[in-house]
Structure formats: structure tokens, C-alpha cells
PDB file of C-alpha atoms in Angstrom:
ATOM      1  CA  MET A   1      -1.241 -47.212 138.029  1.00 39.00           C
ATOM      2  CA  THR A   2       0.846 -50.066 136.592  1.00 44.00           C
ATOM      3  CA  ILE A   3       2.994 -52.183 138.883  1.00 43.00           C
ATOM      4  CA  GLU A   4       6.449 -52.911 137.457  1.00 50.00           C
ATOM      5  CA  GLN A   5       7.020 -56.681 137.427  1.00 59.00           C
ATOM      6  CA  ARG A   6      10.614 -56.735 136.202  1.00 53.00           C
ATOM      7  CA  LYS A   7      13.232 -57.824 138.718  1.00 71.00           C
ATOM      8  CA  GLU A   8      16.105 -56.202 136.806  1.00 82.00           C
ATOM      9  CA  LEU A   9      16.623 -52.912 134.990  1.00 91.00           C
ATOM     10  CA  ARG A  10      15.981 -52.885 131.266  1.00 93.00           C
ATOM     11  CA  LEU A  11      19.109 -52.190 129.214  1.00 96.00           C
ATOM     12  CA  ILE A  12      19.173 -50.295 125.916  1.00 96.00           C
ATOM     13  CA  PRO A  13      21.122 -51.831 123.011  1.00 96.00           C
ATOM     14  CA  HIS A  14      23.842 -49.571 121.615  1.00 90.00           C
ATOM     15  CA  ASP A  15      24.222 -51.724 118.508  1.00 85.00           C
ATOM     16  CA  HIS A  16      21.232 -52.094 116.192  1.00 94.00           C
ATOM     17  CA  THR A  17      19.927 -55.528 117.185  1.00 97.00           C
ATOM     18  CA  THR A  18      17.316 -57.634 115.415  1.00 96.00           C
ATOM     19  CA  VAL A  19      14.938 -60.118 117.059  1.00 97.00           C
ATOM     20  CA  VAL A  20      13.410 -62.934 114.990  1.00 95.00           C
ATOM     21  CA  LEU A  21      10.732 -65.287 116.332  1.00 91.00           C
ATOM     22  CA  ARG A  22      10.942 -68.961 115.421  1.00 85.00           C
ATOM     23  CA  PRO A  23       9.922 -71.417 114.101  1.00 79.00           C
ATOM     24  CA  HIS A  24       8.574 -69.705 110.980  1.00 77.00           C
ATOM     25  CA  PHE A  25      10.492 -66.406 111.277  1.00 78.00           C
ATOM     26  CA  ALA A  26       7.167 -64.591 110.807  1.00 76.00           C
ATOM     27  CA  LYS A  27       8.018 -61.810 113.285  1.00 88.00           C
ATOM     28  CA  LEU A  28      11.181 -59.788 112.781  1.00 92.00           C
ATOM     29  CA  GLY A  29      11.850 -56.499 114.509  1.00 95.00           C
ATOM     30  CA  ASN A  30      14.146 -54.101 116.336  1.00 97.00           C
ATOM     31  CA  LEU A  31      15.199 -54.711 119.931  1.00 98.00           C
ATOM     32  CA  ILE A  32      13.964 -51.944 122.257  1.00 98.00           C
ATOM     33  CA  ASP A  33      15.289 -53.149 125.621  1.00 98.00           C
ATOM     34  CA  ILE A  34      16.601 -56.312 127.268  1.00 98.00           C
ATOM     35  CA  ASN A  35      17.661 -57.847 130.592  1.00 97.00           C
ATOM     36  CA  LYS A  36      18.350 -61.359 131.904  1.00 96.00           C
ATOM     37  CA  GLY A  37      14.628 -62.023 132.245  1.00 97.00           C
ATOM     38  CA  GLY A  38      13.402 -60.965 128.823  1.00 98.00           C
ATOM     39  CA  LEU A  39      13.208 -58.304 126.141  1.00 98.00           C
ATOM     40  CA  SER A  40      10.884 -56.145 124.114  1.00 98.00           C
ATOM     41  CA  PHE A  41      10.992 -55.436 120.415  1.00 97.00           C
ATOM     42  CA  GLN A  42       9.003 -53.518 117.819  1.00 96.00           C
ATOM     43  CA  TYR A  43       7.854 -55.099 114.569  1.00 93.00           C
ATOM     44  CA  ILE A  44       5.528 -54.539 111.624  1.00 89.00           C
ATOM     45  CA  ALA A  45       2.580 -56.922 111.882  1.00 86.00           C
ATOM     46  CA  ASN A  46       1.907 -59.092 108.879  1.00 78.00           C
ATOM     47  CA  GLU A  47      -0.003 -62.031 110.374  1.00 67.00           C
ATOM     48  CA  GLY A  48      -1.489 -60.898 113.677  1.00 62.00           C
ATOM     49  CA  LYS A  49       0.006 -61.357 117.115  1.00 63.00           C
ATOM     50  CA  ALA A  50       3.096 -63.375 118.028  1.00 63.00           C
ATOM     51  CA  GLU A  51       2.772 -67.011 119.108  1.00 66.00           C
ATOM     52  CA  VAL A  52       2.372 -67.558 122.863  1.00 71.00           C
ATOM     53  CA  SER A  53       5.389 -69.840 123.336  1.00 72.00           C
ATOM     54  CA  THR A  54       8.319 -69.828 120.963  1.00 85.00           C
ATOM     55  CA  HIS A  55      12.062 -69.357 120.484  1.00 94.00           C
ATOM     56  CA  LEU A  56      13.934 -66.323 119.223  1.00 96.00           C
ATOM     57  CA  ASP A  57      17.167 -65.464 117.477  1.00 96.00           C
ATOM     58  CA  LEU A  58      19.043 -62.326 118.508  1.00 96.00           C
ATOM     59  CA  PHE A  59      21.704 -60.747 116.311  1.00 96.00           C
ATOM     60  CA  THR A  60      23.435 -57.430 115.791  1.00 95.00           C
ATOM     61  CA  ASN A  61      23.202 -55.987 112.305  1.00 91.00           C
ATOM     62  CA  ASN A  62      26.973 -55.516 112.146  1.00 91.00           C
ATOM     63  CA  SER A  63      27.327 -59.336 112.424  1.00 89.00           C
ATOM     64  CA  GLU A  64      29.385 -59.123 115.630  1.00 92.00           C
ATOM     65  CA  PHE A  65      26.911 -61.142 117.686  1.00 96.00           C
ATOM     66  CA  TYR A  66      24.438 -63.971 117.065  1.00 96.00           C
ATOM     67  CA  LEU A  67      22.475 -65.959 119.651  1.00 97.00           C
ATOM     68  CA  PRO A  68      20.070 -68.535 118.173  1.00 96.00           C
ATOM     69  CA  SER A  69      17.040 -70.334 119.534  1.00 95.00           C
ATOM     70  CA  LEU A  70      16.508 -68.752 122.966  1.00 97.00           C
ATOM     71  CA  PRO A  71      13.383 -70.183 124.624  1.00 97.00           C
ATOM     72  CA  CYS A  72      10.764 -67.578 125.467  1.00 96.00           C
ATOM     73  CA  LYS A  73       7.075 -66.883 125.864  1.00 94.00           C
ATOM     74  CA  VAL A  74       5.043 -63.826 124.985  1.00 92.00           C
ATOM     75  CA  ALA A  75       4.298 -61.569 127.971  1.00 94.00           C
ATOM     76  CA  TYR A  76       2.440 -58.986 125.867  1.00 94.00           C
ATOM     77  CA  ASP A  77       1.915 -58.036 122.231  1.00 92.00           C
ATOM     78  CA  ILE A  78       0.274 -54.641 121.770  1.00 93.00           C
ATOM     79  CA  GLY A  79      -0.478 -52.340 118.881  1.00 90.00           C
ATOM     80  CA  LEU A  80       1.348 -49.015 118.730  1.00 88.00           C
ATOM     81  CA  PRO A  81      -0.315 -45.716 117.786  1.00 85.00           C
ATOM     82  CA  ARG A  82      -0.262 -44.933 114.093  1.00 75.00           C
ATOM     83  CA  ASN A  83       1.232 -41.670 112.930  1.00 70.00           C
ATOM     84  CA  ASN A  84       0.533 -39.577 109.848  1.00 65.00           C
ATOM     85  CA  THR A  85       3.343 -40.751 107.592  1.00 62.00           C
ATOM     86  CA  THR A  86       3.447 -42.483 104.252  1.00 54.00           C
ATOM     87  CA  LEU A  87       3.689 -45.773 106.161  1.00 64.00           C
ATOM     88  CA  ALA A  88       0.564 -45.091 108.234  1.00 64.00           C
ATOM     89  CA  SER A  89      -1.220 -48.085 106.698  1.00 74.00           C
ATOM     90  CA  LEU A  90       1.263 -50.465 108.356  1.00 83.00           C
ATOM     91  CA  GLU A  91       0.466 -51.894 111.782  1.00 85.00           C
ATOM     92  CA  TYR A  92       3.348 -51.503 114.238  1.00 89.00           C
ATOM     93  CA  ARG A  93       3.374 -53.657 117.359  1.00 91.00           C
ATOM     94  CA  ARG A  94       5.502 -53.951 120.496  1.00 95.00           C
ATOM     95  CA  CYS A  95       6.077 -57.438 121.863  1.00 95.00           C
ATOM     96  CA  GLY A  96       7.475 -58.302 125.293  1.00 96.00           C
ATOM     97  CA  LEU A  97       9.075 -61.715 125.715  1.00 96.00           C
ATOM     98  CA  GLU A  98       9.926 -63.546 128.921  1.00 97.00           C
ATOM     99  CA  PHE A  99      12.916 -65.849 128.598  1.00 98.00           C
ATOM    100  CA  GLY A 100      12.595 -69.545 129.392  1.00 97.00           C
ATOM    101  CA  GLU A 101      15.296 -71.838 130.749  1.00 97.00           C
ATOM    102  CA  PHE A 102      18.687 -71.484 129.030  1.00 97.00           C
ATOM    103  CA  THR A 103      21.528 -73.892 128.482  1.00 97.00           C
ATOM    104  CA  GLN A 104      24.802 -72.830 130.118  1.00 98.00           C
ATOM    105  CA  GLU A 105      26.101 -71.702 126.733  1.00 97.00           C
ATOM    106  CA  GLN A 106      22.992 -69.606 126.025  1.00 97.00           C
ATOM    107  CA  ALA A 107      23.207 -67.977 129.462  1.00 98.00           C
ATOM    108  CA  ALA A 108      26.893 -67.145 128.921  1.00 98.00           C
ATOM    109  CA  ARG A 109      26.211 -65.718 125.439  1.00 97.00           C
ATOM    110  CA  LEU A 110      23.325 -63.589 126.732  1.00 98.00           C
ATOM    111  CA  GLU A 111      25.555 -62.258 129.519  1.00 97.00           C
ATOM    112  CA  LEU A 112      28.174 -61.384 126.887  1.00 96.00           C
ATOM    113  CA  TYR A 113      25.553 -59.500 124.862  1.00 97.00           C
ATOM    114  CA  LEU A 114      24.411 -57.563 127.935  1.00 97.00           C
ATOM    115  CA  GLU A 115      28.012 -56.610 128.779  1.00 95.00           C
ATOM    116  CA  LYS A 116      29.252 -55.716 125.283  1.00 94.00           C
ATOM    117  CA  HIS A 117      26.222 -54.497 123.346  1.00 95.00           C
ATOM    118  CA  THR A 118      24.089 -52.453 125.764  1.00 95.00           C
ATOM    119  CA  ALA A 119      24.482 -48.987 127.228  1.00 88.00           C
ATOM    120  CA  GLY A 120      22.332 -47.440 129.903  1.00 80.00           C
ATOM    121  CA  THR A 121      18.929 -48.286 131.269  1.00 81.00           C
ATOM    122  CA  VAL A 122      15.347 -47.328 130.527  1.00 70.00           C
TER     123      VAL A 122
END
């Protein structure tokens, strides 16, 4: 049995949203869920696991929203089961990030994203 550690419900993005880990932009993937405390995203591994402590950029693919350089640390980074497709040789991973301390502007922008670009909970 796993004990849920999140203090808030996870919200599902209704706009396709991309997460990019800084500083080298080595990890780029699709947002799965998000709340004020953190997020999870799925990516194709090309150089192993994500760095332990980092920053991320968050943007919608329709260019309506961009939030750069949010402080975060990796909570988990796990491999996902492979399926029998033509892309089966690729390694898919799911990474959970815990947000660090925001500036007032970052906190306001994240709140705007949660209000305008999410729909429903996990």
C-alpha cells in the first residue's frame, strides 16, 4: 500500500503542455498532472535519469502560456513499461518534480496556469 504524500489534488492539463528541464534542456516531455506543490511529466530518456535539483520551463504548445525557470527537485524518475510498437526500443520515463520556492511573479503565473489551463483532477 502506498501512502499519498500530496497535500493538494493533481490537476490535468487541458492544453497540451510541455515541460523542459534546465540547465541543458536534456529532458523534454509532456505534462501529465500538476498542482501548487509540483508536477509529473513523461519523457523519452536519452541520457539516463533527470538531475536531482534543477529548474524547469513550462509552456503550452499553442504559445498561450510560458513560465520559465521554476525551481524544483526530482521526487521520482521511473521507467515506464514498454509496449509492442515500432517505438518499443525507446525508453519512456515518468518524472515527478517538487517545486522549490517561487518569486511572487512565478507564484502568480503558476496560479494563472492552474486556473486557465487545467480541467479536472486525477
